[in-house]
Short mmCIF file of C-alpha atoms in Angstrom, two decimals:
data_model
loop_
_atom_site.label_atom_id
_atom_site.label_comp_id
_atom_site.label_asym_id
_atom_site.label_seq_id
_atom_site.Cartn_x
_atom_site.Cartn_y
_atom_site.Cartn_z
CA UNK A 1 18.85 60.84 137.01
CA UNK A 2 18.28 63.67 134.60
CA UNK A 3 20.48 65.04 132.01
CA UNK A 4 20.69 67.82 134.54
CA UNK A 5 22.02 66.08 137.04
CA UNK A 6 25.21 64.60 134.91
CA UNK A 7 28.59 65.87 136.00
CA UNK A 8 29.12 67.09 132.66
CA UNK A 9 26.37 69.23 132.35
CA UNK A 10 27.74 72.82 133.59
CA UNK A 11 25.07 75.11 132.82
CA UNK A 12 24.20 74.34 129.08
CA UNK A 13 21.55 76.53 127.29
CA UNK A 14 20.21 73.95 125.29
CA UNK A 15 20.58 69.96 124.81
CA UNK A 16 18.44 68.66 122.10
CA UNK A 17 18.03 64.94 121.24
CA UNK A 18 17.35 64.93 117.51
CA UNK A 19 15.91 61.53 115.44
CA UNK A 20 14.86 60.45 112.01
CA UNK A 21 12.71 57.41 111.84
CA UNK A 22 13.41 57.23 108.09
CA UNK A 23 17.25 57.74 108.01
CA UNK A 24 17.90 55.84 111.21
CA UNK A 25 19.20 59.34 112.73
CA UNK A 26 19.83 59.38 115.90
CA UNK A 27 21.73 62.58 117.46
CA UNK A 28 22.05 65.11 120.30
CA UNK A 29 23.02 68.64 119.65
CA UNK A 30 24.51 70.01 122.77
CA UNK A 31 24.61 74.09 122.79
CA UNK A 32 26.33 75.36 126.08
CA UNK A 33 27.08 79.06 125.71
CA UNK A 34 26.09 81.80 123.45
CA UNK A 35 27.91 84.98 125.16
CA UNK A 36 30.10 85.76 122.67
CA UNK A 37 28.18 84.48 119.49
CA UNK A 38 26.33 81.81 118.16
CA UNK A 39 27.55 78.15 119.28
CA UNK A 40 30.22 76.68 117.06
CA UNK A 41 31.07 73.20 117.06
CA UNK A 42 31.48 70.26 114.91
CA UNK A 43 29.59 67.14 114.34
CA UNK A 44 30.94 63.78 115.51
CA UNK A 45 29.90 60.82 113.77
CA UNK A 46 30.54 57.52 116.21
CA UNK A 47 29.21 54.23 117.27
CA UNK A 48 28.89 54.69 120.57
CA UNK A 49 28.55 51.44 122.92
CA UNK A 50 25.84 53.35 125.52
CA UNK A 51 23.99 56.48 125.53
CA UNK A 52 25.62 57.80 129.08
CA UNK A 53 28.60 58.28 126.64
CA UNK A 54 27.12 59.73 123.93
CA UNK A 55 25.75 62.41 126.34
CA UNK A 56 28.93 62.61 128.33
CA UNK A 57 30.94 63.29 124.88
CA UNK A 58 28.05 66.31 123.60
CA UNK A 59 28.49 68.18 127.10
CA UNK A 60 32.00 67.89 127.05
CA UNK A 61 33.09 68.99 124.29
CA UNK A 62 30.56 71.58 123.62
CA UNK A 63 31.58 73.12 127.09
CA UNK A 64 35.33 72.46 125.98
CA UNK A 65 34.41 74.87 122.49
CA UNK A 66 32.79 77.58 124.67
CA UNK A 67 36.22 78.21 125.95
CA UNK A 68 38.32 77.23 122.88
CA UNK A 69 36.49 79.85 121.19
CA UNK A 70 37.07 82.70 124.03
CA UNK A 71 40.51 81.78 124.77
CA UNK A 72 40.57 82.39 120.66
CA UNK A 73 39.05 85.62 121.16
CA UNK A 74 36.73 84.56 118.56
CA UNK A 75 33.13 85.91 118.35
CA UNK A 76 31.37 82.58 118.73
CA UNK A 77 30.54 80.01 121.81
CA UNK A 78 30.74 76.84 122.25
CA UNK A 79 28.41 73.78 120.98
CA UNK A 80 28.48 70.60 119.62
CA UNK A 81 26.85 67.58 118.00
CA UNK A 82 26.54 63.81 118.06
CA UNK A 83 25.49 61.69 116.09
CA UNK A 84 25.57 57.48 117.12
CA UNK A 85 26.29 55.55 113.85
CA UNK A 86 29.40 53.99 112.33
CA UNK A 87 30.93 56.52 109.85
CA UNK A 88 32.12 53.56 107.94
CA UNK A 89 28.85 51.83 107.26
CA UNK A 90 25.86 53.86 108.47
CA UNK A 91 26.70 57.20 107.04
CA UNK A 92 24.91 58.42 104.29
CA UNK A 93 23.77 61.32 102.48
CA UNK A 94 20.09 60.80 103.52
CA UNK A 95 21.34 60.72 107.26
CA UNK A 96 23.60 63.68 106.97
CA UNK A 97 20.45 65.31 105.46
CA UNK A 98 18.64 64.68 108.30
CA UNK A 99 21.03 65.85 110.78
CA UNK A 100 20.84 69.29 108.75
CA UNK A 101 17.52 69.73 109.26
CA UNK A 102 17.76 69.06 112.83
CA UNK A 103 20.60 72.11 112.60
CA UNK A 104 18.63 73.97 110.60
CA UNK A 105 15.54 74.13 113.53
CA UNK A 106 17.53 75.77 115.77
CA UNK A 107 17.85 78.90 113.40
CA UNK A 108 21.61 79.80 114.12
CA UNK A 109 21.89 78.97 117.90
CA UNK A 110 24.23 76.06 116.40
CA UNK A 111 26.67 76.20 113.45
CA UNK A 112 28.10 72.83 112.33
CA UNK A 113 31.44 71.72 111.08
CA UNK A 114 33.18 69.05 110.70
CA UNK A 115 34.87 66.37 113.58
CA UNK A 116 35.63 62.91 114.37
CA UNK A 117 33.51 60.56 111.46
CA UNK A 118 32.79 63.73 109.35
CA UNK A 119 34.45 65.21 106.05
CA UNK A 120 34.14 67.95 103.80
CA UNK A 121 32.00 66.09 101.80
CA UNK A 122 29.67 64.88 104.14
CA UNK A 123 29.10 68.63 105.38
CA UNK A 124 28.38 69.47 101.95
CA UNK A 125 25.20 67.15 101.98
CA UNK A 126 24.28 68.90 105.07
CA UNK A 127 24.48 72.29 103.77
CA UNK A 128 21.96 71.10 101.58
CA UNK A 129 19.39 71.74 104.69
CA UNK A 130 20.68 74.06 106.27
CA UNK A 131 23.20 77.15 105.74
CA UNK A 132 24.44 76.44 109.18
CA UNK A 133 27.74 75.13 108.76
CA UNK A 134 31.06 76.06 108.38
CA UNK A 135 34.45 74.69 106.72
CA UNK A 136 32.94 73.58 103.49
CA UNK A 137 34.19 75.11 100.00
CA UNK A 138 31.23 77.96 100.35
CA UNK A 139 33.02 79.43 102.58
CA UNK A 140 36.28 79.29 101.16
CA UNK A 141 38.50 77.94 104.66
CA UNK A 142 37.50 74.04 103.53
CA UNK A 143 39.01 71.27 105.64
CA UNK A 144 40.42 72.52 108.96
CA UNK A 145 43.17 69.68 109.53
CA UNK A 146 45.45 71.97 108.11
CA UNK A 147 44.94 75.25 110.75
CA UNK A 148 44.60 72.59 113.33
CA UNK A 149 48.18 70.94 112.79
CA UNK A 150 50.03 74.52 111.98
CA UNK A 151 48.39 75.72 115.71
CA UNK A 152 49.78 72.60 117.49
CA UNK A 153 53.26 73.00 115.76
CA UNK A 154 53.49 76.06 116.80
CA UNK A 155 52.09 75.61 120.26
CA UNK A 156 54.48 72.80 120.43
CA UNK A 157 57.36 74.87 119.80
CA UNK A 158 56.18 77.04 122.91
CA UNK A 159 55.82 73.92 125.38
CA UNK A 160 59.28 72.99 123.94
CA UNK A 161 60.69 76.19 124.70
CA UNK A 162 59.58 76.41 128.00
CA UNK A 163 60.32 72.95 129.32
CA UNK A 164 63.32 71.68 127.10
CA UNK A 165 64.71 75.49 126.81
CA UNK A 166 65.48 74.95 123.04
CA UNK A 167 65.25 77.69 120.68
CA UNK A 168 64.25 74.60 117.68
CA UNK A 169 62.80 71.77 117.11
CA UNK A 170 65.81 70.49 115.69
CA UNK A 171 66.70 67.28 116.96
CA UNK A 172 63.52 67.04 119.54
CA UNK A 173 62.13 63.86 119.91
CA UNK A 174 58.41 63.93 119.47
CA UNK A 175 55.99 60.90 119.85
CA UNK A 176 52.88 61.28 117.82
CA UNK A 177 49.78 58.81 118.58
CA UNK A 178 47.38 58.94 115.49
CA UNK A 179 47.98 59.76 111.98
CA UNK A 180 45.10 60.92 110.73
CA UNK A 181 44.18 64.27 108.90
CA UNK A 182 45.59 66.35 111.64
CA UNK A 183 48.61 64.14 113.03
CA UNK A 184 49.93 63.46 110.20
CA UNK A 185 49.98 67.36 108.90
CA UNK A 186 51.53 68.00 112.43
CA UNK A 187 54.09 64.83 111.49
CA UNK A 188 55.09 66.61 108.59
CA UNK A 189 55.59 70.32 109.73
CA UNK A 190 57.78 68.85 112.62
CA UNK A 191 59.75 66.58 110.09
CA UNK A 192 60.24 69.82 108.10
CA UNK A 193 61.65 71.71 111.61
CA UNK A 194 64.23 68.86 112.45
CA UNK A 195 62.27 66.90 114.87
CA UNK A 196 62.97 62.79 114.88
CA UNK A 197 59.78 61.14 114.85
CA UNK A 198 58.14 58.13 116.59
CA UNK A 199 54.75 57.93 115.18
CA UNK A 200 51.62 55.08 115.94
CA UNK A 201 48.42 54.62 114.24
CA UNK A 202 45.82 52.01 114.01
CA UNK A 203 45.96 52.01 110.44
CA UNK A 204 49.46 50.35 109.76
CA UNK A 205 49.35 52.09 106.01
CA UNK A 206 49.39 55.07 108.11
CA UNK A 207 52.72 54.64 109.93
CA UNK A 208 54.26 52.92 106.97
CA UNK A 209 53.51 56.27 105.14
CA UNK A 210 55.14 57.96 107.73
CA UNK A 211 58.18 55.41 107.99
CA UNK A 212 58.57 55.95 104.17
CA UNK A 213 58.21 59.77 103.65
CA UNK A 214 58.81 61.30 107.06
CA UNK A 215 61.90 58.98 108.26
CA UNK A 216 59.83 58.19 111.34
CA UNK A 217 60.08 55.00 113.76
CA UNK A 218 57.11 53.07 114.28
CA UNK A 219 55.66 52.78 117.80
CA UNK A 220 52.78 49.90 119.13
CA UNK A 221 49.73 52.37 119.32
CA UNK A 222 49.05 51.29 123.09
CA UNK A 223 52.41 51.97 124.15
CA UNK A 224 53.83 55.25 122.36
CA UNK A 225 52.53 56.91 125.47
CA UNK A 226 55.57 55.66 127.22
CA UNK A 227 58.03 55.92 124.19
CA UNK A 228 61.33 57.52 124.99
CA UNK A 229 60.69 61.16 123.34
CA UNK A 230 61.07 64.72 124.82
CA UNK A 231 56.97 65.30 123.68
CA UNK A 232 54.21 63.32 123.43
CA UNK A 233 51.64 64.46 121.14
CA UNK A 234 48.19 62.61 121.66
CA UNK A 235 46.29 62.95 118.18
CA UNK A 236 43.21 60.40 118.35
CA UNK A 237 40.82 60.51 120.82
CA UNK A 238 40.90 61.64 124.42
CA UNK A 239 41.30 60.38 127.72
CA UNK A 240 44.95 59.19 126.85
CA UNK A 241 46.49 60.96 130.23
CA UNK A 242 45.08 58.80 133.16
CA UNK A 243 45.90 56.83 136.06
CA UNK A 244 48.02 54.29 134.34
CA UNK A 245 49.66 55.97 131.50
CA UNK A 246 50.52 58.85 133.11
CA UNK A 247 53.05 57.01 135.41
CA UNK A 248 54.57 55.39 132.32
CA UNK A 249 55.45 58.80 130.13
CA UNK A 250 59.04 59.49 129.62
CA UNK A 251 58.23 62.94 128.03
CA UNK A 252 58.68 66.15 129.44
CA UNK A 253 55.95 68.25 127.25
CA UNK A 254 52.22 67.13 126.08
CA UNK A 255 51.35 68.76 123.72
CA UNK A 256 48.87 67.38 120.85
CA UNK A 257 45.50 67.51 118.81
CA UNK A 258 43.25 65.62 120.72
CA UNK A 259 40.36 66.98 122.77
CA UNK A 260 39.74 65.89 126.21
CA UNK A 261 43.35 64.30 126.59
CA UNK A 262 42.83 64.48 130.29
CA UNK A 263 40.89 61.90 131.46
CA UNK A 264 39.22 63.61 134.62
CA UNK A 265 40.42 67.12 135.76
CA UNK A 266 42.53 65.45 138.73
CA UNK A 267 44.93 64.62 135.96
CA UNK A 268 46.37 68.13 135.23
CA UNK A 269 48.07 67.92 138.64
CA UNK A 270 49.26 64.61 138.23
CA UNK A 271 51.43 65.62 135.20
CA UNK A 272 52.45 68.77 137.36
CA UNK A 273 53.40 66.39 139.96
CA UNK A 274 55.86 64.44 137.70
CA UNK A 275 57.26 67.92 135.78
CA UNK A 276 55.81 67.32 132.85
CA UNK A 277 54.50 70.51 131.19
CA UNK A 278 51.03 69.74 129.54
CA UNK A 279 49.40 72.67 126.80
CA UNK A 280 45.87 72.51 127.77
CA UNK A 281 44.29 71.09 124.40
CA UNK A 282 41.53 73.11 123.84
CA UNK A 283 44.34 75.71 123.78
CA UNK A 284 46.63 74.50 121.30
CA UNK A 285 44.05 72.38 119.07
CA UNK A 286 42.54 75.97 118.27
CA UNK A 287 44.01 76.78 114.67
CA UNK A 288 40.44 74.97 113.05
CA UNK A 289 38.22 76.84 114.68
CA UNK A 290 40.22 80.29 114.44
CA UNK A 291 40.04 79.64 110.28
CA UNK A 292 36.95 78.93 110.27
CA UNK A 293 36.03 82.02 112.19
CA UNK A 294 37.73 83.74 109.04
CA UNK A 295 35.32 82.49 106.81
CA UNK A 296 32.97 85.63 104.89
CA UNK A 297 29.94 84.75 106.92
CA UNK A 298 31.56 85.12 110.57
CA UNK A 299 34.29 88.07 109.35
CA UNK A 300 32.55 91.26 108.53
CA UNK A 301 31.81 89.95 104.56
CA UNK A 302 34.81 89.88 104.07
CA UNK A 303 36.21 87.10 101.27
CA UNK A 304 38.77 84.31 103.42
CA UNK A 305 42.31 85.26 103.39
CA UNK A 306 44.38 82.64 104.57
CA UNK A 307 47.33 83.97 104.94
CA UNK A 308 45.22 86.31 107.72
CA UNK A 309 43.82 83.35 108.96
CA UNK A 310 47.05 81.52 109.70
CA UNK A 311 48.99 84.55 111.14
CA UNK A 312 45.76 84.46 113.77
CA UNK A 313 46.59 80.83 114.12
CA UNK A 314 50.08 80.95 115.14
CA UNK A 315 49.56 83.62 118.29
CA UNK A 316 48.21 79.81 119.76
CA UNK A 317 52.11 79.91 120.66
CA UNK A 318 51.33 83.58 122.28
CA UNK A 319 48.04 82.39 124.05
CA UNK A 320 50.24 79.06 125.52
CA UNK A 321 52.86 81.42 126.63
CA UNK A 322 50.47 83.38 128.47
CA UNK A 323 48.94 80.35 129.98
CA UNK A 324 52.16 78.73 131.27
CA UNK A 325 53.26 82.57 133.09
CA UNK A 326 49.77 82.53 134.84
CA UNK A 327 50.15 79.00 135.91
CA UNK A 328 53.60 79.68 137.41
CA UNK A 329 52.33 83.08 139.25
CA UNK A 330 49.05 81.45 140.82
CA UNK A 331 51.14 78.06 141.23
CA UNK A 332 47.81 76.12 139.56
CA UNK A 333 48.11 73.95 136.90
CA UNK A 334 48.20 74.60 133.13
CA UNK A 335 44.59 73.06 132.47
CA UNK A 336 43.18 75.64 135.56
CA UNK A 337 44.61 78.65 134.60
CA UNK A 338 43.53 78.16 130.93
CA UNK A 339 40.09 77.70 132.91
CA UNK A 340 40.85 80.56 134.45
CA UNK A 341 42.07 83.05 131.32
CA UNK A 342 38.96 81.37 128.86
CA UNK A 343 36.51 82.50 132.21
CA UNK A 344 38.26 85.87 131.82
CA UNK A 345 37.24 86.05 128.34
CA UNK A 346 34.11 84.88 128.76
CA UNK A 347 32.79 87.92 131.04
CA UNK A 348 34.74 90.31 128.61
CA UNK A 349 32.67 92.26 125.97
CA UNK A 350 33.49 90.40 122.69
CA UNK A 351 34.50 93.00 120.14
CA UNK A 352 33.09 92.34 116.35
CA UNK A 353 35.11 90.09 114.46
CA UNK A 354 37.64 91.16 112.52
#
């Protein structure tokens, strides 16, 4: 079997398998559509057990940016990058080096950013190769946690509108699994709105944080899935709505951070099937991406304004709104008709950003 003949692959321009004998690098840049712009996606930095799922993971989610980035009405397309080490011990500067230069060969097709095992100042070192990258403190939009957790909290509040039929968050239970960058921003802006939080993590200095500023119950981190909330917001990895947990949730709206939350496409009609209303991630996990498409070099020259930037980021709560009417006129699930509206976008002329 060929990379071609994967079930992720879905008509990618451009897979490249990228090493360094002297760094121990050892990555695959996946590029799968260049329509509206130059491929945009960040780099992942994880140890994966085989290399079917380090593949699976670079066509995935590079497709999955492709149409965050149209849905976004954003100039760019979709890509994204893997690298197979532990972030914890294998990541260095001469690595991250490395994985700049393999960036910089591709002359633009790919701009890098930061994702799961990255930071700031690991993209820093990279920029160092290349000037392919995005979200460092050149460009003045930095760390994209921020965007990300203000376009879920507002997305949120659209799910919650539309399923609970509350005007507020005030008094909304919402379950949040991971408390990283992202989560825990999202934690906060909730806490701030009136919502009671149950909160998991790994990292029990994480939820203790939480406990202690944010008045939030703790939650066992395989279970919170089934906690008794009104949302459940998945914000770790994906493939948390499946076969078994599905059954088990108690929520009415998912609506959360993580990419690939559903764990094969089936699973959009299973939450249909049990009324929960899900906001398709790549939909409300957006706000990154749209501030980092404010940065000078993608806006016109223009200097970032981030107060521009986030008043892009919260018409995520417009975009879910849209996507949630469509699904209810075509009677398809949310996931398809965001398929549906990002496929829209994608045959559109993309204007120049703005």
């Amino acid at each position: 079997m060929t990379v071609f003949d994967l079930p992720d692959f879905r008509d990618h321009e451009q897979v490249v398998f990228a090493s360094d004998a002297e760094t121990g690098l050892k990555s695959i840049i996946a590029i799968h559509n260049t329509r509206r712009g130059p491929a945009l996606g960040g780099c992942r930095i994880w140890p994966y057990e085989n290399d079917g799922d380090v593949v699976m993971d670079a066509l995935r989610l590079s497709r999955v940016m492709t149409y965050k980035s149209a849905l976004a009405g954003l100039a760019l397309g979709g890509g994204k990058a893997v690298i197979i080490a532990d972030p914890r011990s294998e990541k260095t500067p001469a690595l991250l080096r490395a994985f700049g230069r393999a960036v910089d060969q591709l002359a633009g097709r790919y701009i890098t950013a930061e994702d799961v095992g990255t930071t700031v100042p690991d993209l820093e070192f990279v920029r160092l190769e290349t000037p392919h990258v995005v979200g460092i403190s050149e460009g003045g939009a930095g760390d994209p946690s921020p965007a990300t957790a203000y376009g879920v909290f507002v997305g949120l509040q659209a799910a919650a509108r539309r399923a609970l039929g509350t005007p507020s968050l005030e008094g909304v239970r919402v379950g949040i699994q991971g408390l990283g960058a992202v989560g825990f921003g999202l934690a906060e802006l909730l806490r701030e709105a009136g919502a009671r939080l149950t909160v998991a993590d790994l990292r029990d200095s994480a939820v203790e944080r939480a406990m202690r500023e944010l008045d939030a119950d703790p939650s066992d981190a395989t279970r919170i899935h089934a906690a008794d909330v009104d949302v459940y917001a998945p914000c770790a990895l994906g493939g948390v709505l499946n076969d078994d947990t599905i059954l088990e949730i108690r929520a009415r709206v998912v609506a959360g951070s993580a990419n690939n939350q559903l764990a094969e496409d089936r699973h959009g009609a299973d939450l249909q099937a049990r009324g929960i209303l899900y906001a398709p991630d790549y939909a409300i996990n957006a706000g990154g991406i749209i501030n980092i498409g404010h940065e000078s070099t993608r806006n016109a020259g223009r200097p970032y304004d981030r107060q521009r930037a986030f008043a892009d980021v919260a018409r995520i709560g417009d975009t879910l709104e849209r996507i949630f009417d469509l699904a209810d006129q075509e009677g398809v699930t949310t996931a398809i008709a965001a398929d549906r509206l990002a496929e829209q976008r994608l045959l559109e002329d993309c204007p120049a950003a703005a």
